[in-house]
PDB file of C-alpha atoms in Angstrom:
ATOM      1  CA  ASP A   1      96.251  83.390 103.299  1.00  0.00           C
ATOM      2  CA  GLY A   2      95.163  85.844 105.952  1.00  0.00           C
ATOM      3  CA  GLY A   3      95.116  89.473 105.067  1.00  0.00           C
ATOM      4  CA  ILE A   4      93.237  92.593 104.127  1.00  0.00           C
ATOM      5  CA  THR A   5      91.640  92.929 100.719  1.00  0.00           C
ATOM      6  CA  GLN A   6      90.718  96.275  99.257  1.00  0.00           C
ATOM      7  CA  SER A   7      88.737  96.584  96.058  1.00  0.00           C
ATOM      8  CA  PRO A   8      88.788  97.918  93.505  1.00  0.00           C
ATOM      9  CA  LYS A   9      92.433  98.860  93.064  1.00  0.00           C
ATOM     10  CA  TYR A  10      91.479 101.793  90.799  1.00  0.00           C
ATOM     11  CA  LEU A  11      88.184 103.673  90.875  1.00  0.00           C
ATOM     12  CA  PHE A  12      86.933 106.575  88.816  1.00  0.00           C
ATOM     13  CA  ARG A  13      84.112 108.798  89.993  1.00  0.00           C
ATOM     14  CA  LYS A  14      82.148 111.446  88.218  1.00  0.00           C
ATOM     15  CA  GLU A  15      81.402 114.717  89.915  1.00  0.00           C
ATOM     16  CA  GLY A  16      78.369 114.418  92.207  1.00  0.00           C
ATOM     17  CA  GLN A  17      78.467 110.638  92.525  1.00  0.00           C
ATOM     18  CA  ASN A  18      78.816 108.565  95.642  1.00  0.00           C
ATOM     19  CA  VAL A  19      81.241 105.647  95.490  1.00  0.00           C
ATOM     20  CA  THR A  20      81.939 102.841  97.925  1.00  0.00           C
ATOM     21  CA  LEU A  21      85.358 101.345  98.606  1.00  0.00           C
ATOM     22  CA  SER A  22      85.450  97.807  99.904  1.00  0.00           C
ATOM     23  CA  CYS A  23      87.664  96.514 102.723  1.00  0.00           C
ATOM     24  CA  GLU A  24      87.546  92.921 103.928  1.00  0.00           C
ATOM     25  CA  GLN A  25      89.829  91.198 106.440  1.00  0.00           C
ATOM     26  CA  ASN A  26      90.118  87.572 107.501  1.00  0.00           C
ATOM     27  CA  LEU A  27      92.546  88.172 110.351  1.00  0.00           C
ATOM     28  CA  ASN A  28      89.794  88.124 112.991  1.00  0.00           C
ATOM     29  CA  HIS A  29      90.780  91.644 113.992  1.00  0.00           C
ATOM     30  CA  ASP A  30      88.433  93.742 116.096  1.00  0.00           C
ATOM     31  CA  ALA A  31      89.635  97.170 114.973  1.00  0.00           C
ATOM     32  CA  MET A  32      89.521  98.567 111.451  1.00  0.00           C
ATOM     33  CA  TYR A  33      90.612 101.918 110.029  1.00  0.00           C
ATOM     34  CA  TRP A  34      90.376 104.044 106.907  1.00  0.00           C
ATOM     35  CA  TYR A  35      93.178 106.427 105.978  1.00  0.00           C
ATOM     36  CA  ARG A  36      93.539 108.888 103.171  1.00  0.00           C
ATOM     37  CA  GLN A  37      96.967 109.484 101.633  1.00  0.00           C
ATOM     38  CA  ASP A  38      97.902 112.523  99.566  1.00  0.00           C
ATOM     39  CA  PRO A  39     101.419 113.232  98.269  1.00  0.00           C
ATOM     40  CA  GLY A  40     103.558 114.798 100.977  1.00  0.00           C
ATOM     41  CA  GLN A  41     100.760 114.609 103.550  1.00  0.00           C
ATOM     42  CA  GLY A  42     101.313 111.240 105.141  1.00  0.00           C
ATOM     43  CA  LEU A  43      98.260 109.263 106.218  1.00  0.00           C
ATOM     44  CA  ARG A  44      95.234 110.970 107.709  1.00  0.00           C
ATOM     45  CA  LEU A  45      92.580 109.049 109.615  1.00  0.00           C
ATOM     46  CA  ILE A  46      89.059 109.201 108.178  1.00  0.00           C
ATOM     47  CA  TYR A  47      87.094 106.757 110.353  1.00  0.00           C
ATOM     48  CA  TYR A  48      87.861 103.905 112.674  1.00  0.00           C
ATOM     49  CA  SER A  49      85.918 101.109 114.308  1.00  0.00           C
ATOM     50  CA  GLN A  50      86.978  99.210 117.399  1.00  0.00           C
ATOM     51  CA  ILE A  51      84.057  96.796 117.433  1.00  0.00           C
ATOM     52  CA  VAL A  52      81.181  95.670 115.253  1.00  0.00           C
ATOM     53  CA  ASN A  53      78.294  98.133 114.970  1.00  0.00           C
ATOM     54  CA  ASP A  54      80.389 100.981 116.346  1.00  0.00           C
ATOM     55  CA  PHE A  55      82.659 103.510 114.655  1.00  0.00           C
ATOM     56  CA  GLN A  56      84.138 106.948 115.329  1.00  0.00           C
ATOM     57  CA  LYS A  57      85.166 109.886 113.216  1.00  0.00           C
ATOM     58  CA  GLY A  58      88.822 110.470 112.624  1.00  0.00           C
ATOM     59  CA  ASP A  59      90.535 113.713 111.714  1.00  0.00           C
ATOM     60  CA  ILE A  60      88.992 114.208 108.252  1.00  0.00           C
ATOM     61  CA  ALA A  61      85.561 112.508 108.331  1.00  0.00           C
ATOM     62  CA  GLU A  62      83.602 115.207 106.474  1.00  0.00           C
ATOM     63  CA  GLY A  63      82.247 113.916 103.170  1.00  0.00           C
ATOM     64  CA  TYR A  64      82.738 110.261 104.103  1.00  0.00           C
ATOM     65  CA  SER A  65      80.585 107.579 105.702  1.00  0.00           C
ATOM     66  CA  VAL A  66      81.201 104.034 106.926  1.00  0.00           C
ATOM     67  CA  SER A  67      79.388 101.024 108.322  1.00  0.00           C
ATOM     68  CA  ARG A  68      80.552  98.067 110.407  1.00  0.00           C
ATOM     69  CA  GLU A  69      77.828  95.446 110.242  1.00  0.00           C
ATOM     70  CA  LYS A  70      80.261  92.524 110.171  1.00  0.00           C
ATOM     71  CA  LYS A  71      83.566  92.045 111.928  1.00  0.00           C
ATOM     72  CA  GLU A  72      85.401  91.338 108.690  1.00  0.00           C
ATOM     73  CA  SER A  73      84.018  94.214 106.613  1.00  0.00           C
ATOM     74  CA  PHE A  74      84.402  98.004 106.851  1.00  0.00           C
ATOM     75  CA  PRO A  75      83.261  99.730 103.634  1.00  0.00           C
ATOM     76  CA  LEU A  76      83.908 103.419 103.056  1.00  0.00           C
ATOM     77  CA  THR A  77      81.536 105.611 101.038  1.00  0.00           C
ATOM     78  CA  VAL A  78      82.918 108.771  99.504  1.00  0.00           C
ATOM     79  CA  THR A  79      79.935 111.055  99.118  1.00  0.00           C
ATOM     80  CA  SER A  80      79.351 113.962  96.784  1.00  0.00           C
ATOM     81  CA  ALA A  81      79.934 116.239  99.777  1.00  0.00           C
ATOM     82  CA  GLN A  82      83.638 115.398  99.684  1.00  0.00           C
ATOM     83  CA  LYS A  83      84.986 118.252  97.566  1.00  0.00           C
ATOM     84  CA  ASN A  84      88.392 116.833  96.813  1.00  0.00           C
ATOM     85  CA  PRO A  85      88.130 113.033  96.824  1.00  0.00           C
ATOM     86  CA  THR A  86      91.003 112.211  94.482  1.00  0.00           C
ATOM     87  CA  ALA A  87      93.481 110.349  96.681  1.00  0.00           C
ATOM     88  CA  PHE A  88      94.906 106.987  97.669  1.00  0.00           C
ATOM     89  CA  TYR A  89      92.761 105.254 100.294  1.00  0.00           C
ATOM     90  CA  LEU A  90      94.173 102.691 102.686  1.00  0.00           C
ATOM     91  CA  CYS A  91      92.282 100.329 104.922  1.00  0.00           C
ATOM     92  CA  ALA A  92      93.919  98.760 107.964  1.00  0.00           C
ATOM     93  CA  SER A  93      93.017  96.434 110.797  1.00  0.00           C
ATOM     94  CA  SER A  94      94.471  95.457 114.157  1.00  0.00           C
ATOM     95  CA  LEU A  95      93.710  93.369 117.198  1.00  0.00           C
ATOM     96  CA  GLY A  96      92.929  96.627 118.950  1.00  0.00           C
ATOM     97  CA  GLY A  97      94.618  98.352 121.836  1.00  0.00           C
ATOM     98  CA  ALA A  98      98.323  98.923 121.456  1.00  0.00           C
ATOM     99  CA  ARG A  99      98.751  96.519 118.567  1.00  0.00           C
ATOM    100  CA  GLU A 100     100.221  97.229 115.163  1.00  0.00           C
ATOM    101  CA  ALA A 101      97.964  97.847 112.207  1.00  0.00           C
ATOM    102  CA  PHE A 102      98.079  95.749 109.058  1.00  0.00           C
ATOM    103  CA  PHE A 103      97.309  97.451 105.772  1.00  0.00           C
ATOM    104  CA  GLY A 104      95.573  96.550 102.541  1.00  0.00           C
ATOM    105  CA  GLN A 105      97.043  97.399  99.152  1.00  0.00           C
ATOM    106  CA  GLY A 106      94.959 100.530  98.731  1.00  0.00           C
ATOM    107  CA  THR A 107      92.404 101.975  96.316  1.00  0.00           C
ATOM    108  CA  ARG A 108      93.277 104.912  94.098  1.00  0.00           C
ATOM    109  CA  LEU A 109      90.215 107.079  93.554  1.00  0.00           C
ATOM    110  CA  THR A 110      90.153 109.633  90.764  1.00  0.00           C
ATOM    111  CA  VAL A 111      87.431 112.136  89.993  1.00  0.00           C
ATOM    112  CA  VAL A 112      86.832 112.538  86.260  1.00  0.00           C
TER     113      VAL A 112
ATOM    114  CA  ALA B   1      97.009 115.450 121.021  1.00  0.00           C
ATOM    115  CA  GLN B   2      99.811 113.281 119.739  1.00  0.00           C
ATOM    116  CA  SER B   3     101.885 114.267 116.725  1.00  0.00           C
ATOM    117  CA  VAL B   4     104.805 112.968 114.701  1.00  0.00           C
ATOM    118  CA  THR B   5     107.465 114.910 112.845  1.00  0.00           C
ATOM    119  CA  GLN B   6     109.741 113.451 110.220  1.00  0.00           C
ATOM    120  CA  PRO B   7     112.136 116.325 109.492  1.00  0.00           C
ATOM    121  CA  ASP B   8     113.556 114.902 106.265  1.00  0.00           C
ATOM    122  CA  ILE B   9     111.229 114.829 103.282  1.00  0.00           C
ATOM    123  CA  HIS B  10     113.759 113.161 100.975  1.00  0.00           C
ATOM    124  CA  ILE B  11     117.075 111.420 101.641  1.00  0.00           C
ATOM    125  CA  THR B  12     119.529 110.053  99.101  1.00  0.00           C
ATOM    126  CA  VAL B  13     122.194 107.527 100.059  1.00  0.00           C
ATOM    127  CA  SER B  14     124.596 105.329  98.157  1.00  0.00           C
ATOM    128  CA  GLU B  15     124.154 101.596  98.201  1.00  0.00           C
ATOM    129  CA  GLY B  16     126.161 100.117 101.055  1.00  0.00           C
ATOM    130  CA  ALA B  17     126.130 103.325 103.084  1.00  0.00           C
ATOM    131  CA  SER B  18     124.529 103.574 106.497  1.00  0.00           C
ATOM    132  CA  LEU B  19     121.109 105.121 106.968  1.00  0.00           C
ATOM    133  CA  GLU B  20     119.347 107.018 109.710  1.00  0.00           C
ATOM    134  CA  LEU B  21     115.810 108.348 109.331  1.00  0.00           C
ATOM    135  CA  ARG B  22     114.646 110.743 111.993  1.00  0.00           C
ATOM    136  CA  CYS B  23     111.340 110.704 113.850  1.00  0.00           C
ATOM    137  CA  ASN B  24     110.235 112.970 116.689  1.00  0.00           C
ATOM    138  CA  TYR B  25     106.947 112.548 118.496  1.00  0.00           C
ATOM    139  CA  SER B  26     104.874 114.613 120.848  1.00  0.00           C
ATOM    140  CA  TYR B  27     102.892 112.916 123.578  1.00  0.00           C
ATOM    141  CA  GLY B  28     102.759 113.321 127.318  1.00  0.00           C
ATOM    142  CA  ALA B  29     102.952 109.688 128.379  1.00  0.00           C
ATOM    143  CA  THR B  30     104.779 106.683 126.985  1.00  0.00           C
ATOM    144  CA  PRO B  31     103.746 106.218 123.388  1.00  0.00           C
ATOM    145  CA  TYR B  32     103.633 103.167 121.205  1.00  0.00           C
ATOM    146  CA  LEU B  33     105.921 103.759 118.227  1.00  0.00           C
ATOM    147  CA  PHE B  34     106.079 102.163 114.814  1.00  0.00           C
ATOM    148  CA  TRP B  35     108.004 102.378 111.570  1.00  0.00           C
ATOM    149  CA  TYR B  36     106.319 101.375 108.325  1.00  0.00           C
ATOM    150  CA  VAL B  37     107.633 101.180 104.755  1.00  0.00           C
ATOM    151  CA  GLN B  38     105.661 101.773 101.562  1.00  0.00           C
ATOM    152  CA  SER B  39     106.615 100.965  97.982  1.00  0.00           C
ATOM    153  CA  PRO B  40     104.937 103.043  95.250  1.00  0.00           C
ATOM    154  CA  GLY B  41     101.249 102.276  94.842  1.00  0.00           C
ATOM    155  CA  GLN B  42     101.287  99.714  97.633  1.00  0.00           C
ATOM    156  CA  GLY B  43     100.087  99.430 101.182  1.00  0.00           C
ATOM    157  CA  LEU B  44     102.255  99.868 104.264  1.00  0.00           C
ATOM    158  CA  GLN B  45     104.398  97.126 105.756  1.00  0.00           C
ATOM    159  CA  LEU B  46     105.427  97.142 109.394  1.00  0.00           C
ATOM    160  CA  LEU B  47     109.206  97.277 109.924  1.00  0.00           C
ATOM    161  CA  LEU B  48     109.329  97.375 113.707  1.00  0.00           C
ATOM    162  CA  LYS B  49     107.522  98.547 116.816  1.00  0.00           C
ATOM    163  CA  TYR B  50     108.261  99.771 120.328  1.00  0.00           C
ATOM    164  CA  PHE B  51     105.837  99.230 123.178  1.00  0.00           C
ATOM    165  CA  SER B  52     108.039  99.039 126.281  1.00  0.00           C
ATOM    166  CA  GLY B  53     111.228  97.488 127.602  1.00  0.00           C
ATOM    167  CA  ASP B  54     114.475  97.514 125.683  1.00  0.00           C
ATOM    168  CA  THR B  55     114.783 100.850 123.920  1.00  0.00           C
ATOM    169  CA  LEU B  56     116.670  99.371 120.962  1.00  0.00           C
ATOM    170  CA  VAL B  57     114.323  97.326 118.817  1.00  0.00           C
ATOM    171  CA  GLN B  58     115.136  95.103 115.898  1.00  0.00           C
ATOM    172  CA  GLY B  59     112.906  94.777 112.889  1.00  0.00           C
ATOM    173  CA  ILE B  60     112.699  93.090 109.551  1.00  0.00           C
ATOM    174  CA  LYS B  61     115.064  93.638 106.610  1.00  0.00           C
ATOM    175  CA  GLY B  62     117.971  94.518 108.915  1.00  0.00           C
ATOM    176  CA  PHE B  63     116.408  97.690 110.339  1.00  0.00           C
ATOM    177  CA  GLU B  64     116.595  98.819 113.944  1.00  0.00           C
ATOM    178  CA  ALA B  65     115.295 101.805 115.865  1.00  0.00           C
ATOM    179  CA  GLU B  66     116.106 103.376 119.194  1.00  0.00           C
ATOM    180  CA  PHE B  67     113.588 105.001 121.519  1.00  0.00           C
ATOM    181  CA  LYS B  68     115.032 107.995 123.347  1.00  0.00           C
ATOM    182  CA  ARG B  69     112.546 109.412 125.800  1.00  0.00           C
ATOM    183  CA  SER B  70     114.707 112.433 126.668  1.00  0.00           C
ATOM    184  CA  GLN B  71     114.762 113.474 123.011  1.00  0.00           C
ATOM    185  CA  SER B  72     111.242 112.305 122.124  1.00  0.00           C
ATOM    186  CA  SER B  73     112.782 110.457 119.223  1.00  0.00           C
ATOM    187  CA  PHE B  74     112.509 107.079 117.558  1.00  0.00           C
ATOM    188  CA  ASN B  75     115.066 107.092 114.755  1.00  0.00           C
ATOM    189  CA  LEU B  76     115.321 104.274 112.244  1.00  0.00           C
ATOM    190  CA  ARG B  77     118.729 102.931 111.270  1.00  0.00           C
ATOM    191  CA  LYS B  78     120.300 100.440 108.922  1.00  0.00           C
ATOM    192  CA  PRO B  79     124.056  99.800 108.741  1.00  0.00           C
ATOM    193  CA  SER B  80     124.210  99.055 105.005  1.00  0.00           C
ATOM    194  CA  VAL B  81     121.494 100.085 102.576  1.00  0.00           C
ATOM    195  CA  HIS B  82     120.473  97.917  99.624  1.00  0.00           C
ATOM    196  CA  TRP B  83     118.938  99.225  96.399  1.00  0.00           C
ATOM    197  CA  SER B  84     115.709  97.411  97.318  1.00  0.00           C
ATOM    198  CA  ASP B  85     115.347  99.659 100.387  1.00  0.00           C
ATOM    199  CA  ALA B  86     114.310 102.575  98.171  1.00  0.00           C
ATOM    200  CA  ALA B  87     110.791 103.423  99.323  1.00  0.00           C
ATOM    201  CA  GLU B  88     108.888 105.825 101.541  1.00  0.00           C
ATOM    202  CA  TYR B  89     109.176 105.400 105.290  1.00  0.00           C
ATOM    203  CA  PHE B  90     106.580 106.439 107.836  1.00  0.00           C
ATOM    204  CA  CYS B  91     106.892 106.822 111.569  1.00  0.00           C
ATOM    205  CA  ALA B  92     103.695 106.459 113.595  1.00  0.00           C
ATOM    206  CA  VAL B  93     102.654 106.930 117.221  1.00  0.00           C
ATOM    207  CA  GLY B  94      99.740 105.449 119.126  1.00  0.00           C
ATOM    208  CA  ALA B  95      98.663 105.946 122.695  1.00  0.00           C
ATOM    209  CA  ALA B  96      96.111 104.707 125.181  1.00  0.00           C
ATOM    210  CA  GLY B  97      94.840 108.226 125.718  1.00  0.00           C
ATOM    211  CA  SER B  98      93.746 108.489 122.103  1.00  0.00           C
ATOM    212  CA  ASN B  99      92.066 105.086 121.814  1.00  0.00           C
ATOM    213  CA  TYR B 100      95.268 103.713 120.303  1.00  0.00           C
ATOM    214  CA  LYS B 101      94.651 105.504 117.010  1.00  0.00           C
ATOM    215  CA  LEU B 102      97.828 105.728 114.974  1.00  0.00           C
ATOM    216  CA  THR B 103      99.060 109.179 113.991  1.00  0.00           C
ATOM    217  CA  PHE B 104     101.518 109.164 111.096  1.00  0.00           C
ATOM    218  CA  GLY B 105     104.315 111.466 110.104  1.00  0.00           C
ATOM    219  CA  LYS B 106     104.416 112.825 106.561  1.00  0.00           C
ATOM    220  CA  GLY B 107     107.021 110.340 105.491  1.00  0.00           C
ATOM    221  CA  THR B 108     110.612 110.296 104.272  1.00  0.00           C
ATOM    222  CA  LEU B 109     111.323 109.231 100.711  1.00  0.00           C
ATOM    223  CA  LEU B 110     114.535 107.239 100.427  1.00  0.00           C
ATOM    224  CA  THR B 111     116.467 107.126  97.167  1.00  0.00           C
ATOM    225  CA  VAL B 112     119.374 104.698  96.846  1.00  0.00           C
ATOM    226  CA  ASN B 113     122.121 105.423  94.337  1.00  0.00           C
ATOM    227  CA  PRO B 114     124.056 102.501  92.834  1.00  0.00           C
TER     228      PRO B 114
END
């Protein structure tokens, strides 16, 4: 089945640690996105990539980093510089341009 | 910059009643508009989309939405709500001028009473 796979589903991070969230898609989509979701805040764009080896900052990129070395993979690293990382993280992909985005099932990150 | 407003944070309807969820957008040119639905702890599923043409668009699960340029609105409707429609609904806008990035509203939580 084609789709977007995010792992892990739940992730716990200690203060000061970096953690990496995985996002893989087999839809042959060019564009990939990372969103952060907090209660009552909707989805806010962290980073996006429209093509391999290229990515741009979204609205809340501080404290996060990404890479796009392969078309099907777009991992997100939450660094220790992100002061409030506890949230639900959603990865999405699309064919690019004015096409709809398809979403993974999300990763819930909690700082302990 | 584009923006989306969903004026209703929470709506409660009875099963079988009609539903309308409001969405207003801000963008200078013709936007691309979407409605997504999210069940708790899950990802988002696309309900319907508007790119151009007929301003009344049909989606999955019996939903429809109407694009009204004069009101900058893209309201979601369903004639008869089912208990399984209880979820959170997000309106989103994309545009060529912003590299087609999607901007989301803050969502409307729908509760369905039996």
